[in-house]
PDB file of C-alpha atoms in Angstrom:
ATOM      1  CA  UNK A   1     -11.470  -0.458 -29.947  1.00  0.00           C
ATOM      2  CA  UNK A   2     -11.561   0.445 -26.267  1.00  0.00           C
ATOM      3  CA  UNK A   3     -14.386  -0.432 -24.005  1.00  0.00           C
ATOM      4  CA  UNK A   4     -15.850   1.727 -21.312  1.00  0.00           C
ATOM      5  CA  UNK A   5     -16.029   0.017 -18.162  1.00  0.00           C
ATOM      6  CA  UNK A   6     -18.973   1.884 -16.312  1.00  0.00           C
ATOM      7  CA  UNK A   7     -19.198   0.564 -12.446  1.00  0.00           C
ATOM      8  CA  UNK A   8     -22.540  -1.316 -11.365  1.00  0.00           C
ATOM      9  CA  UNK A   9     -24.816   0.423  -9.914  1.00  0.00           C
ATOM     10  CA  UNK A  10     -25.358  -0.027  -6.032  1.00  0.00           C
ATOM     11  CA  UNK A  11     -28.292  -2.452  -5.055  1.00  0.00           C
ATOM     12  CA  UNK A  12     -29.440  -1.533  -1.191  1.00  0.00           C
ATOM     13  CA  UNK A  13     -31.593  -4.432   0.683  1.00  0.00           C
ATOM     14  CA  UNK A  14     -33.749  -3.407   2.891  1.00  0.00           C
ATOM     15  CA  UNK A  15     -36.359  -4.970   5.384  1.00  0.00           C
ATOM     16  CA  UNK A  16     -40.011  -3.859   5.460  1.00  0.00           C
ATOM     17  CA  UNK A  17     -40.561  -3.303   9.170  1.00  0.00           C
ATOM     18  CA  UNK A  18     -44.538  -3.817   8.712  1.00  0.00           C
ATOM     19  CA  UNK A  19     -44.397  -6.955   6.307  1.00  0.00           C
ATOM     20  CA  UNK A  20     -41.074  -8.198   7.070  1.00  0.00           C
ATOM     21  CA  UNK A  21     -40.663  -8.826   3.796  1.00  0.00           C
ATOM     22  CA  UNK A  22     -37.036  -8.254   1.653  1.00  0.00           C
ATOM     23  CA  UNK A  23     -36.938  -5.165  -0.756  1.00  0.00           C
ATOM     24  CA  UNK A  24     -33.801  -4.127  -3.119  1.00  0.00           C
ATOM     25  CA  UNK A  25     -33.735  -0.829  -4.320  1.00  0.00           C
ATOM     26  CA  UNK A  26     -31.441   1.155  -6.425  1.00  0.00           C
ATOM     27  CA  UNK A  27     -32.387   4.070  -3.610  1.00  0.00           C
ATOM     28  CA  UNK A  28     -29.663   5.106  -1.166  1.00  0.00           C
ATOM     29  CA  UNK A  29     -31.205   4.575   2.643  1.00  0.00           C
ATOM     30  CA  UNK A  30     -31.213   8.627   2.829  1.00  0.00           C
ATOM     31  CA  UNK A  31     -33.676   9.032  -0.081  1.00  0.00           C
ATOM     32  CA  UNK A  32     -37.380  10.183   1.407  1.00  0.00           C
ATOM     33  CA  UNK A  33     -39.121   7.272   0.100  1.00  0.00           C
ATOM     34  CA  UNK A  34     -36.539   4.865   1.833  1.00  0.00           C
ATOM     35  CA  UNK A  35     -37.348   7.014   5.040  1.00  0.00           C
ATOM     36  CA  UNK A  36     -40.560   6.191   4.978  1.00  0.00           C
ATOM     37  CA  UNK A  37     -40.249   2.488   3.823  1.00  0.00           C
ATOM     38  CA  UNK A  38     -37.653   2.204   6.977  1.00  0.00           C
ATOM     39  CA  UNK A  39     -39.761   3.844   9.348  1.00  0.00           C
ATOM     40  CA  UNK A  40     -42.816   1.700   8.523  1.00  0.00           C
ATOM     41  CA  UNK A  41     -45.446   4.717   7.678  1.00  0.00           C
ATOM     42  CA  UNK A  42     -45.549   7.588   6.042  1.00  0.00           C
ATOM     43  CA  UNK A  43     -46.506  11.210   7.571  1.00  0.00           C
ATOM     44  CA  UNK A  44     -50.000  12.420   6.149  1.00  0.00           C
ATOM     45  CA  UNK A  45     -50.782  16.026   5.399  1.00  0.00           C
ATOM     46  CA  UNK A  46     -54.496  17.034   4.059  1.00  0.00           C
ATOM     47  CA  UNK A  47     -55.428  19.494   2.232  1.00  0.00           C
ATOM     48  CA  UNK A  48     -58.923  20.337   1.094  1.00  0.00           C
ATOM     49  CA  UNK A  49     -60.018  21.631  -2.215  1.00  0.00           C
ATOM     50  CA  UNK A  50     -60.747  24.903  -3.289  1.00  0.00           C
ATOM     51  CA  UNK A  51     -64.379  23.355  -4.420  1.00  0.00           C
ATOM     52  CA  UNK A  52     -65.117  21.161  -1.572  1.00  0.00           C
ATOM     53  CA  UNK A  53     -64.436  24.106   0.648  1.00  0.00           C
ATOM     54  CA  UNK A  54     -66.689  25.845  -1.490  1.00  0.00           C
ATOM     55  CA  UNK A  55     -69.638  23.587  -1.420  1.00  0.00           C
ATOM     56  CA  UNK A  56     -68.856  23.096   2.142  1.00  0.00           C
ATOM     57  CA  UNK A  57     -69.729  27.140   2.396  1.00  0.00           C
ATOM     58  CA  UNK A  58     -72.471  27.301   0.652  1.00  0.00           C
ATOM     59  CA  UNK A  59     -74.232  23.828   0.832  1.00  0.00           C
ATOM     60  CA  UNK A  60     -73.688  23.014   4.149  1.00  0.00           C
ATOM     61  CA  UNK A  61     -74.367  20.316   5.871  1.00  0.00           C
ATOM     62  CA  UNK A  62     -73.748  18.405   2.573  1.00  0.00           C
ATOM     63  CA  UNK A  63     -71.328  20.339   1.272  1.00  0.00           C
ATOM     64  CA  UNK A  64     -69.418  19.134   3.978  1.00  0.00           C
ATOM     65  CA  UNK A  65     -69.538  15.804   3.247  1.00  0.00           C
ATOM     66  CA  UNK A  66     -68.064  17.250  -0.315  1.00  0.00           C
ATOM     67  CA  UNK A  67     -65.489  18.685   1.539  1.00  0.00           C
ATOM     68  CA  UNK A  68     -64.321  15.685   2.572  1.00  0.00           C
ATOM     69  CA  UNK A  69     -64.433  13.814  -0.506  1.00  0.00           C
ATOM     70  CA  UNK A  70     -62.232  16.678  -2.650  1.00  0.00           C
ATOM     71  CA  UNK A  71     -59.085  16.246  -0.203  1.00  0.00           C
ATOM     72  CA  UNK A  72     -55.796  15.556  -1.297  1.00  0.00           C
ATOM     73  CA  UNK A  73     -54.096  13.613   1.344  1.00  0.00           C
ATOM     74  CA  UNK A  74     -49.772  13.464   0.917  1.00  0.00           C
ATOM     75  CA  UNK A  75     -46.860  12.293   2.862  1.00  0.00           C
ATOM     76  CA  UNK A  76     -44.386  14.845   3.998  1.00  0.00           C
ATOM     77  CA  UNK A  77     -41.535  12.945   4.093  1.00  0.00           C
ATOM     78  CA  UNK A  78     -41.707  11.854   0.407  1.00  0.00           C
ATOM     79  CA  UNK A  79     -44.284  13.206  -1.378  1.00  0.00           C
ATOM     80  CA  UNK A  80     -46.045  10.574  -2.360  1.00  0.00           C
ATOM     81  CA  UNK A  81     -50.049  11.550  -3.152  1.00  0.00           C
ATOM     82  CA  UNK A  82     -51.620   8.299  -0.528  1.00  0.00           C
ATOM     83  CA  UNK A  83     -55.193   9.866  -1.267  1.00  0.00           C
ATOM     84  CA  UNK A  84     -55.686  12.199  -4.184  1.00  0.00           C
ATOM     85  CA  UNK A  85     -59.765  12.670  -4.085  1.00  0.00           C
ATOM     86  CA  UNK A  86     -62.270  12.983  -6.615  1.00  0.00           C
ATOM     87  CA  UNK A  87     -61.094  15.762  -8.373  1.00  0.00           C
ATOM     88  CA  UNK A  88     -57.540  15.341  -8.564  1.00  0.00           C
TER      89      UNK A  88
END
């Protein structure tokens, strides 16, 4: 009987630049969360909700204050969802 001999996988270390703190990853440094985690923040994009926008319309002033609470905010480096709202 023959065994396989699969290699290891690579382990990366890197440095948190905001805690300073050590992180190992099985992520390659050009992966878009390891972008972010190397550059310290991520890059937010907001979008609003097809209700809030709605209420904002038509029940303004406080739909506006709806508006605000049915965002979905989202890096754009690596997707991740930092602020997903009430009605996501």
């Amino acid at each position: 009987m023959q065994l396989s001999s699969t290699p290891p996988p690579t382990v990366y270390n890197y440095i948190n630049p905001t805690t300073g703190e050590r992180v190992v990853s099985l992520l390659p440094p050009d992966h878009p969360e390891m972008l972010c985690l190397q550059a310290g923040s991520h890059v937010p994009e907001t979008h609003y909700g097809f209700l809030g926008i709605l209420a904002a319309i038509f029940w303004f002033p406080l739909g506006i204050g709806l508006c605000l609470l049915d965002k979905r905010v989202r890096c754009r480096r690596c997707g991740l969802v930092i602020d997903d709202g009430i009605c996501g």
